[in-house]
mmCIF file of C-alpha atoms in Angstrom:
data_model
loop_
_atom_site.group_PDB
_atom_site.id
_atom_site.type_symbol
_atom_site.label_atom_id
_atom_site.label_comp_id
_atom_site.label_asym_id
_atom_site.label_seq_id
_atom_site.Cartn_x
_atom_site.Cartn_y
_atom_site.Cartn_z
ATOM 1 C CA UNK A 1164 -98.738 -40.347 20.674
ATOM 2 C CA UNK A 1165 -97.442 -42.822 18.036
ATOM 3 C CA UNK A 1166 -94.606 -40.959 15.364
ATOM 4 C CA UNK A 1167 -96.148 -41.331 11.941
ATOM 5 C CA UNK A 1168 -95.480 -44.325 9.950
ATOM 6 C CA UNK A 1169 -91.991 -44.498 7.989
ATOM 7 C CA UNK A 1170 -90.689 -42.091 10.948
ATOM 8 C CA UNK A 1171 -88.572 -42.991 14.172
ATOM 9 C CA UNK A 1172 -85.569 -45.002 14.829
ATOM 10 C CA UNK A 1173 -85.543 -48.484 12.390
ATOM 11 C CA UNK A 1174 -84.693 -51.310 13.913
ATOM 12 C CA UNK A 1175 -81.428 -53.683 12.485
ATOM 13 C CA UNK A 1176 -78.246 -52.300 11.570
ATOM 14 C CA UNK A 1177 -77.378 -50.190 8.157
ATOM 15 C CA UNK A 1178 -75.630 -51.975 5.384
ATOM 16 C CA UNK A 1179 -73.613 -49.169 4.812
ATOM 17 C CA UNK A 1180 -71.748 -50.391 8.631
ATOM 18 C CA UNK A 1181 -71.881 -53.665 7.851
ATOM 19 C CA UNK A 1182 -69.523 -53.738 4.408
ATOM 20 C CA UNK A 1183 -66.685 -51.814 5.497
ATOM 21 C CA UNK A 1184 -66.130 -53.892 8.478
ATOM 22 C CA UNK A 1185 -67.119 -57.219 6.605
ATOM 23 C CA UNK A 1186 -63.976 -56.395 4.338
ATOM 24 C CA UNK A 1187 -61.778 -55.825 7.347
ATOM 25 C CA UNK A 1188 -62.545 -59.311 8.492
ATOM 26 C CA UNK A 1189 -62.063 -60.524 5.096
ATOM 27 C CA UNK A 1190 -58.441 -58.724 5.274
ATOM 28 C CA UNK A 1191 -57.878 -60.691 8.751
ATOM 29 C CA UNK A 1192 -58.727 -64.088 7.214
ATOM 30 C CA UNK A 1193 -56.672 -63.748 4.137
ATOM 31 C CA UNK A 1194 -53.843 -62.333 6.097
ATOM 32 C CA UNK A 1195 -53.952 -65.249 8.850
ATOM 33 C CA UNK A 1196 -53.964 -67.538 5.573
ATOM 34 C CA UNK A 1197 -50.408 -66.657 5.045
ATOM 35 C CA UNK A 1198 -49.582 -68.442 8.010
ATOM 36 C CA UNK A 1199 -51.292 -71.610 7.155
ATOM 37 C CA UNK A 1200 -49.205 -71.197 3.554
ATOM 38 C CA UNK A 1201 -46.119 -71.065 5.201
ATOM 39 C CA UNK A 1202 -46.498 -73.783 6.964
ATOM 40 C CA UNK A 1203 -46.791 -75.947 4.106
ATOM 41 C CA UNK A 1204 -43.805 -74.427 2.675
ATOM 42 C CA UNK A 1205 -45.547 -72.273 0.099
ATOM 43 C CA UNK A 1206 -43.757 -69.365 0.438
ATOM 44 C CA UNK A 1207 -45.227 -67.176 -2.666
ATOM 45 C CA UNK A 1208 -48.795 -67.769 -1.741
ATOM 46 C CA UNK A 1209 -47.296 -66.870 1.850
ATOM 47 C CA UNK A 1210 -46.341 -63.478 0.541
ATOM 48 C CA UNK A 1211 -49.403 -63.208 -1.936
ATOM 49 C CA UNK A 1212 -51.899 -63.727 1.194
ATOM 50 C CA UNK A 1213 -50.257 -60.903 3.132
ATOM 51 C CA UNK A 1214 -49.992 -58.167 -0.026
ATOM 52 C CA UNK A 1215 -53.892 -59.210 -0.773
ATOM 53 C CA UNK A 1216 -54.591 -58.141 3.112
ATOM 54 C CA UNK A 1217 -52.662 -55.036 2.433
ATOM 55 C CA UNK A 1218 -54.870 -54.322 -0.537
ATOM 56 C CA UNK A 1219 -58.067 -55.028 1.172
ATOM 57 C CA UNK A 1220 -56.719 -52.581 4.045
ATOM 58 C CA UNK A 1221 -56.694 -49.860 1.998
ATOM 59 C CA UNK A 1222 -59.941 -50.590 0.446
ATOM 60 C CA UNK A 1223 -62.152 -50.516 3.658
ATOM 61 C CA UNK A 1224 -61.344 -47.257 4.717
ATOM 62 C CA UNK A 1225 -62.604 -45.806 1.340
ATOM 63 C CA UNK A 1226 -65.642 -47.998 1.438
ATOM 64 C CA UNK A 1227 -66.251 -46.741 4.938
ATOM 65 C CA UNK A 1228 -65.998 -42.893 4.220
ATOM 66 C CA UNK A 1229 -67.932 -43.736 0.575
ATOM 67 C CA UNK A 1230 -70.527 -45.096 2.577
ATOM 68 C CA UNK A 1231 -70.392 -42.901 5.566
ATOM 69 C CA UNK A 1232 -70.273 -46.119 7.588
ATOM 70 C CA UNK A 1233 -67.404 -44.835 9.719
ATOM 71 C CA UNK A 1234 -67.706 -46.183 13.223
ATOM 72 C CA UNK A 1235 -65.609 -46.478 16.439
ATOM 73 C CA UNK A 1236 -66.163 -50.371 16.506
ATOM 74 C CA UNK A 1237 -64.896 -50.325 12.595
ATOM 75 C CA UNK A 1238 -61.247 -48.153 14.030
ATOM 76 C CA UNK A 1239 -61.075 -50.515 16.600
ATOM 77 C CA UNK A 1240 -61.899 -53.882 14.290
ATOM 78 C CA UNK A 1241 -59.082 -52.414 11.625
ATOM 79 C CA UNK A 1242 -56.895 -52.330 14.267
ATOM 80 C CA UNK A 1243 -57.232 -55.696 15.592
ATOM 81 C CA UNK A 1244 -57.047 -56.868 12.043
ATOM 82 C CA UNK A 1245 -53.671 -54.972 11.141
ATOM 83 C CA UNK A 1246 -52.156 -56.743 14.171
ATOM 84 C CA UNK A 1247 -52.494 -59.958 13.250
ATOM 85 C CA UNK A 1248 -52.122 -59.340 9.347
ATOM 86 C CA UNK A 1249 -49.269 -57.575 9.256
ATOM 87 C CA UNK A 1250 -47.793 -58.211 12.806
ATOM 88 C CA UNK A 1251 -48.473 -61.759 13.715
ATOM 89 C CA UNK A 1252 -48.429 -63.282 9.893
ATOM 90 C CA UNK A 1253 -45.379 -61.708 8.861
ATOM 91 C CA UNK A 1254 -43.343 -62.447 11.764
ATOM 92 C CA UNK A 1255 -44.621 -66.504 11.923
ATOM 93 C CA UNK A 1256 -44.036 -66.606 8.063
ATOM 94 C CA UNK A 1257 -40.286 -65.131 8.477
ATOM 95 C CA UNK A 1258 -39.669 -67.291 11.500
ATOM 96 C CA UNK A 1259 -40.482 -70.332 9.484
ATOM 97 C CA UNK A 1260 -38.875 -68.879 6.662
ATOM 98 C CA UNK A 1261 -35.319 -68.121 8.170
ATOM 99 C CA UNK A 1262 -35.307 -67.224 11.753
ATOM 100 C CA UNK A 1263 -36.139 -70.737 13.025
ATOM 101 C CA UNK A 1264 -33.097 -71.931 12.209
ATOM 102 C CA UNK A 1265 -31.561 -69.941 14.841
ATOM 103 C CA UNK A 1266 -31.898 -71.657 18.254
ATOM 104 C CA UNK A 1267 -33.663 -69.533 20.697
ATOM 105 C CA UNK A 1268 -33.032 -66.208 19.975
ATOM 106 C CA UNK A 1269 -34.458 -66.561 16.085
ATOM 107 C CA UNK A 1270 -37.798 -66.416 17.981
ATOM 108 C CA UNK A 1271 -37.270 -63.103 19.899
ATOM 109 C CA UNK A 1272 -36.565 -61.356 16.405
ATOM 110 C CA UNK A 1273 -39.692 -62.649 15.418
ATOM 111 C CA UNK A 1274 -41.958 -61.372 18.409
ATOM 112 C CA UNK A 1275 -39.775 -58.209 19.032
ATOM 113 C CA UNK A 1276 -41.495 -57.404 15.189
ATOM 114 C CA UNK A 1277 -45.049 -58.362 16.352
ATOM 115 C CA UNK A 1278 -44.791 -56.670 19.552
ATOM 116 C CA UNK A 1279 -43.572 -53.765 18.057
ATOM 117 C CA UNK A 1280 -46.511 -53.729 15.790
ATOM 118 C CA UNK A 1281 -49.135 -53.884 18.261
ATOM 119 C CA UNK A 1282 -47.570 -51.144 19.874
ATOM 120 C CA UNK A 1283 -47.512 -48.908 16.963
ATOM 121 C CA UNK A 1284 -51.424 -49.797 16.629
ATOM 122 C CA UNK A 1285 -52.023 -49.090 20.148
ATOM 123 C CA UNK A 1286 -50.199 -45.936 19.828
ATOM 124 C CA UNK A 1287 -52.713 -45.111 16.923
ATOM 125 C CA UNK A 1288 -55.837 -45.988 18.456
ATOM 126 C CA UNK A 1289 -54.958 -44.074 21.556
ATOM 127 C CA UNK A 1290 -53.989 -40.840 19.596
ATOM 128 C CA UNK A 1291 -57.676 -40.983 17.386
ATOM 129 C CA UNK A 1292 -58.888 -38.435 19.502
ATOM 130 C CA UNK A 1293 -56.332 -36.042 20.169
ATOM 131 C CA UNK A 1294 -55.992 -32.859 18.021
ATOM 132 C CA UNK A 1295 -52.722 -31.831 18.461
ATOM 133 C CA UNK A 1296 -51.276 -34.298 15.902
ATOM 134 C CA UNK A 1297 -48.326 -32.447 14.357
ATOM 135 C CA UNK A 1298 -47.066 -35.198 12.060
ATOM 136 C CA UNK A 1299 -51.036 -35.910 10.735
ATOM 137 C CA UNK A 1300 -51.630 -32.186 10.330
ATOM 138 C CA UNK A 1301 -49.056 -31.533 7.927
ATOM 139 C CA UNK A 1302 -49.951 -34.870 5.870
ATOM 140 C CA UNK A 1303 -46.963 -37.408 7.487
ATOM 141 C CA UNK A 1304 -47.437 -40.703 9.305
ATOM 142 C CA UNK A 1305 -45.469 -41.278 12.478
ATOM 143 C CA UNK A 1306 -43.439 -44.257 11.727
ATOM 144 C CA UNK A 1307 -43.847 -47.033 8.610
ATOM 145 C CA UNK A 1308 -47.753 -47.953 8.762
ATOM 146 C CA UNK A 1309 -48.584 -51.402 9.344
ATOM 147 C CA UNK A 1310 -48.983 -52.796 5.703
ATOM 148 C CA UNK A 1311 -45.552 -51.263 4.868
ATOM 149 C CA UNK A 1312 -43.916 -52.627 7.326
ATOM 150 C CA UNK A 1313 -45.230 -56.011 6.578
ATOM 151 C CA UNK A 1314 -43.998 -55.866 3.224
ATOM 152 C CA UNK A 1315 -40.613 -54.857 4.178
ATOM 153 C CA UNK A 1316 -40.114 -57.458 6.585
ATOM 154 C CA UNK A 1317 -41.237 -59.688 4.019
ATOM 155 C CA UNK A 1318 -38.523 -58.218 1.779
ATOM 156 C CA UNK A 1319 -35.950 -61.125 2.008
ATOM 157 C CA UNK A 1320 -38.313 -63.393 1.152
ATOM 158 C CA UNK A 1321 -39.623 -61.308 -2.082
ATOM 159 C CA UNK A 1322 -35.771 -60.905 -3.298
ATOM 160 C CA UNK A 1323 -35.162 -64.382 -2.831
ATOM 161 C CA UNK A 1324 -38.520 -65.248 -4.625
ATOM 162 C CA UNK A 1325 -37.207 -62.541 -7.230
ATOM 163 C CA UNK A 1326 -34.047 -64.490 -7.806
ATOM 164 C CA UNK A 1327 -35.797 -67.603 -8.534
ATOM 165 C CA UNK A 1328 -34.759 -69.296 -5.125
ATOM 166 C CA UNK A 1329 -31.262 -68.625 -5.763
ATOM 167 C CA UNK A 1330 -30.099 -66.195 -3.189
ATOM 168 C CA UNK A 1331 -29.799 -68.520 -0.474
ATOM 169 C CA UNK A 1332 -28.041 -65.898 1.812
ATOM 170 C CA UNK A 1333 -31.028 -64.285 2.219
ATOM 171 C CA UNK A 1334 -32.177 -67.116 4.412
ATOM 172 C CA UNK A 1335 -29.223 -66.520 6.862
ATOM 173 C CA UNK A 1336 -30.826 -65.736 9.924
ATOM 174 C CA UNK A 1337 -27.546 -63.472 10.458
ATOM 175 C CA UNK A 1338 -28.929 -61.748 7.591
ATOM 176 C CA UNK A 1339 -32.565 -61.508 8.956
ATOM 177 C CA UNK A 1340 -32.481 -61.144 12.412
ATOM 178 C CA UNK A 1341 -31.065 -57.389 12.107
ATOM 179 C CA UNK A 1342 -33.562 -56.876 9.109
ATOM 180 C CA UNK A 1343 -36.706 -57.612 11.657
ATOM 181 C CA UNK A 1344 -34.772 -55.588 14.263
ATOM 182 C CA UNK A 1345 -34.910 -52.601 12.025
ATOM 183 C CA UNK A 1346 -38.377 -53.048 10.134
ATOM 184 C CA UNK A 1347 -39.353 -53.129 14.398
ATOM 185 C CA UNK A 1348 -37.618 -49.650 15.032
ATOM 186 C CA UNK A 1349 -39.026 -48.454 12.151
ATOM 187 C CA UNK A 1350 -42.796 -49.463 13.277
ATOM 188 C CA UNK A 1351 -42.609 -47.829 16.689
ATOM 189 C CA UNK A 1352 -40.395 -44.802 15.610
ATOM 190 C CA UNK A 1353 -41.151 -41.271 15.638
ATOM 191 C CA UNK A 1354 -39.954 -40.877 11.859
ATOM 192 C CA UNK A 1355 -42.307 -38.654 9.924
ATOM 193 C CA UNK A 1356 -43.341 -40.837 6.705
ATOM 194 C CA UNK A 1357 -45.041 -40.090 3.541
ATOM 195 C CA UNK A 1358 -49.020 -40.628 3.950
ATOM 196 C CA UNK A 1359 -49.677 -41.431 0.150
ATOM 197 C CA UNK A 1360 -53.366 -40.355 0.527
ATOM 198 C CA UNK A 1361 -52.201 -36.910 1.760
ATOM 199 C CA UNK A 1362 -50.214 -36.455 -1.836
ATOM 200 C CA UNK A 1363 -51.928 -34.112 -4.425
ATOM 201 C CA UNK A 1364 -50.495 -34.399 -8.090
ATOM 202 C CA UNK A 1365 -50.486 -31.454 -10.282
ATOM 203 C CA UNK A 1366 -53.008 -31.486 -13.115
ATOM 204 C CA UNK A 1367 -50.381 -31.374 -15.880
ATOM 205 C CA UNK A 1368 -48.676 -34.453 -14.584
ATOM 206 C CA UNK A 1369 -52.135 -36.759 -14.209
ATOM 207 C CA UNK A 1370 -52.187 -38.542 -17.511
ATOM 208 C CA UNK A 1371 -48.727 -39.304 -16.661
ATOM 209 C CA UNK A 1372 -49.299 -40.703 -13.135
ATOM 210 C CA UNK A 1373 -51.936 -42.617 -14.761
ATOM 211 C CA UNK A 1374 -49.887 -44.183 -17.260
ATOM 212 C CA UNK A 1375 -46.931 -45.220 -14.697
ATOM 213 C CA UNK A 1376 -49.578 -46.729 -12.522
ATOM 214 C CA UNK A 1377 -51.134 -48.718 -15.689
ATOM 215 C CA UNK A 1378 -47.475 -49.639 -16.177
ATOM 216 C CA UNK A 1379 -46.998 -50.952 -12.644
ATOM 217 C CA UNK A 1380 -50.384 -52.804 -12.416
ATOM 218 C CA UNK A 1381 -48.917 -54.503 -15.617
ATOM 219 C CA UNK A 1382 -45.211 -55.119 -14.001
ATOM 220 C CA UNK A 1383 -46.741 -56.763 -11.117
ATOM 221 C CA UNK A 1384 -48.815 -59.215 -13.030
ATOM 222 C CA UNK A 1385 -45.973 -60.250 -15.382
ATOM 223 C CA UNK A 1386 -42.888 -59.736 -13.245
ATOM 224 C CA UNK A 1387 -44.298 -59.790 -9.278
ATOM 225 C CA UNK A 1388 -41.429 -60.300 -7.388
ATOM 226 C CA UNK A 1389 -39.019 -57.973 -9.418
ATOM 227 C CA UNK A 1390 -41.822 -55.315 -9.023
ATOM 228 C CA UNK A 1391 -42.501 -55.427 -5.249
ATOM 229 C CA UNK A 1392 -38.659 -55.493 -4.469
ATOM 230 C CA UNK A 1393 -38.084 -52.523 -6.434
ATOM 231 C CA UNK A 1394 -41.432 -50.781 -4.891
ATOM 232 C CA UNK A 1395 -40.346 -51.787 -1.301
ATOM 233 C CA UNK A 1396 -36.907 -50.349 -1.777
ATOM 234 C CA UNK A 1397 -38.020 -47.193 -3.234
ATOM 235 C CA UNK A 1398 -40.159 -46.454 -0.173
ATOM 236 C CA UNK A 1399 -37.270 -47.261 2.137
ATOM 237 C CA UNK A 1400 -34.949 -45.299 0.081
ATOM 238 C CA UNK A 1401 -38.178 -42.518 0.494
ATOM 239 C CA UNK A 1402 -37.939 -42.286 4.247
ATOM 240 C CA UNK A 1403 -34.931 -39.939 4.422
ATOM 241 C CA UNK A 1404 -36.628 -37.605 2.134
ATOM 242 C CA UNK A 1405 -39.779 -38.043 4.257
ATOM 243 C CA UNK A 1406 -37.919 -36.865 7.416
ATOM 244 C CA UNK A 1407 -36.295 -33.844 5.945
ATOM 245 C CA UNK A 1408 -39.352 -32.639 4.322
ATOM 246 C CA UNK A 1409 -41.276 -32.583 7.673
ATOM 247 C CA UNK A 1410 -38.148 -30.845 8.848
ATOM 248 C CA UNK A 1411 -38.618 -28.201 6.793
ATOM 249 C CA UNK A 1412 -42.566 -27.898 7.652
ATOM 250 C CA UNK A 1413 -41.662 -28.069 11.178
ATOM 251 C CA UNK A 1414 -39.162 -25.107 10.395
ATOM 252 C CA UNK A 1415 -41.811 -22.872 8.736
ATOM 253 C CA UNK A 1416 -44.311 -23.550 11.384
ATOM 254 C CA UNK A 1417 -41.828 -22.139 14.009
ATOM 255 C CA UNK A 1418 -40.898 -19.221 11.745
ATOM 256 C CA UNK A 1419 -45.038 -18.525 11.919
ATOM 257 C CA UNK A 1420 -45.522 -19.154 15.455
ATOM 258 C CA UNK A 1421 -42.352 -16.661 16.484
ATOM 259 C CA UNK A 1422 -43.876 -14.188 14.164
ATOM 260 C CA UNK A 1423 -47.396 -14.644 15.879
ATOM 261 C CA UNK A 1424 -46.262 -14.284 19.316
ATOM 262 C CA UNK A 1425 -44.096 -11.185 18.278
ATOM 263 C CA UNK A 1426 -45.475 -8.030 20.070
ATOM 264 C CA UNK A 1427 -46.046 -4.941 17.970
ATOM 265 C CA UNK A 1428 -44.031 -2.059 17.851
ATOM 266 C CA UNK A 1429 -45.044 0.876 19.992
ATOM 267 C CA UNK A 1430 -46.425 3.941 18.014
ATOM 268 C CA UNK A 1431 -43.781 5.881 19.671
ATOM 269 C CA UNK A 1432 -41.244 4.026 19.563
ATOM 270 C CA UNK A 1433 -41.825 3.538 15.582
ATOM 271 C CA UNK A 1434 -42.106 7.461 15.008
ATOM 272 C CA UNK A 1435 -38.762 7.807 16.914
ATOM 273 C CA UNK A 1436 -37.077 5.117 14.235
ATOM 274 C CA UNK A 1437 -38.313 7.206 11.452
ATOM 275 C CA UNK A 1438 -37.208 10.710 12.584
ATOM 276 C CA UNK A 1439 -34.206 9.467 13.740
ATOM 277 C CA UNK A 1440 -32.860 8.792 9.812
ATOM 278 C CA UNK A 1441 -30.962 11.197 7.952
#
């Protein structure tokens, strides 16, 4: 018996599943284009490309949720794109900008960052279906996320551009190599970092938040390098506060769990304690 016309499976892939994956692929292309600009010595455009990839990376997930087009394929593609856009591309850009002037060992630090970012994203994929994720359930991330890690790695270049290319000491590999090692460690660390998607603003400050975001957008247009420098430094400064905030959450959870495990007092013991008073 044939199903009625209009019913049954429809051939092809729904558009709502294609759009977010197309945005992810676009983010990959934009991030990788940063390497092309770095090869040509156009450092500003190289940073712009990776920042644009970060914006697209933040948009594709929201588009997928809005269109109900989430899929395991999309999650895997997103991680692969992140490895290239925020792992490989920033490492090559930083190497061409500074680390290549340290023979042999300079490339090791660039590799260390790229490998640590790949390990971070592999850990993320391995935990997608894991229910017990203390950081995620508390509204935190584990380590520095990939787009933020790329921004922090490129902070020396951003500061150099903000100084109108006057602070040449920032290009010294003795400064850049330890910085790359620090960001690589933060990427694979188990430190709890703030998840901006989990933040909730009070109703009485929503207009102030809108005004701040509008001013931030204007600052990015008029003074992009100074604004990006301030944002990156503020994010870096927020990490100790996020660690302390998660520590408080852990203490509250531990206290609640100990109260839940505590056995209730026996009726006789409770009566005896009451009669023992004066």
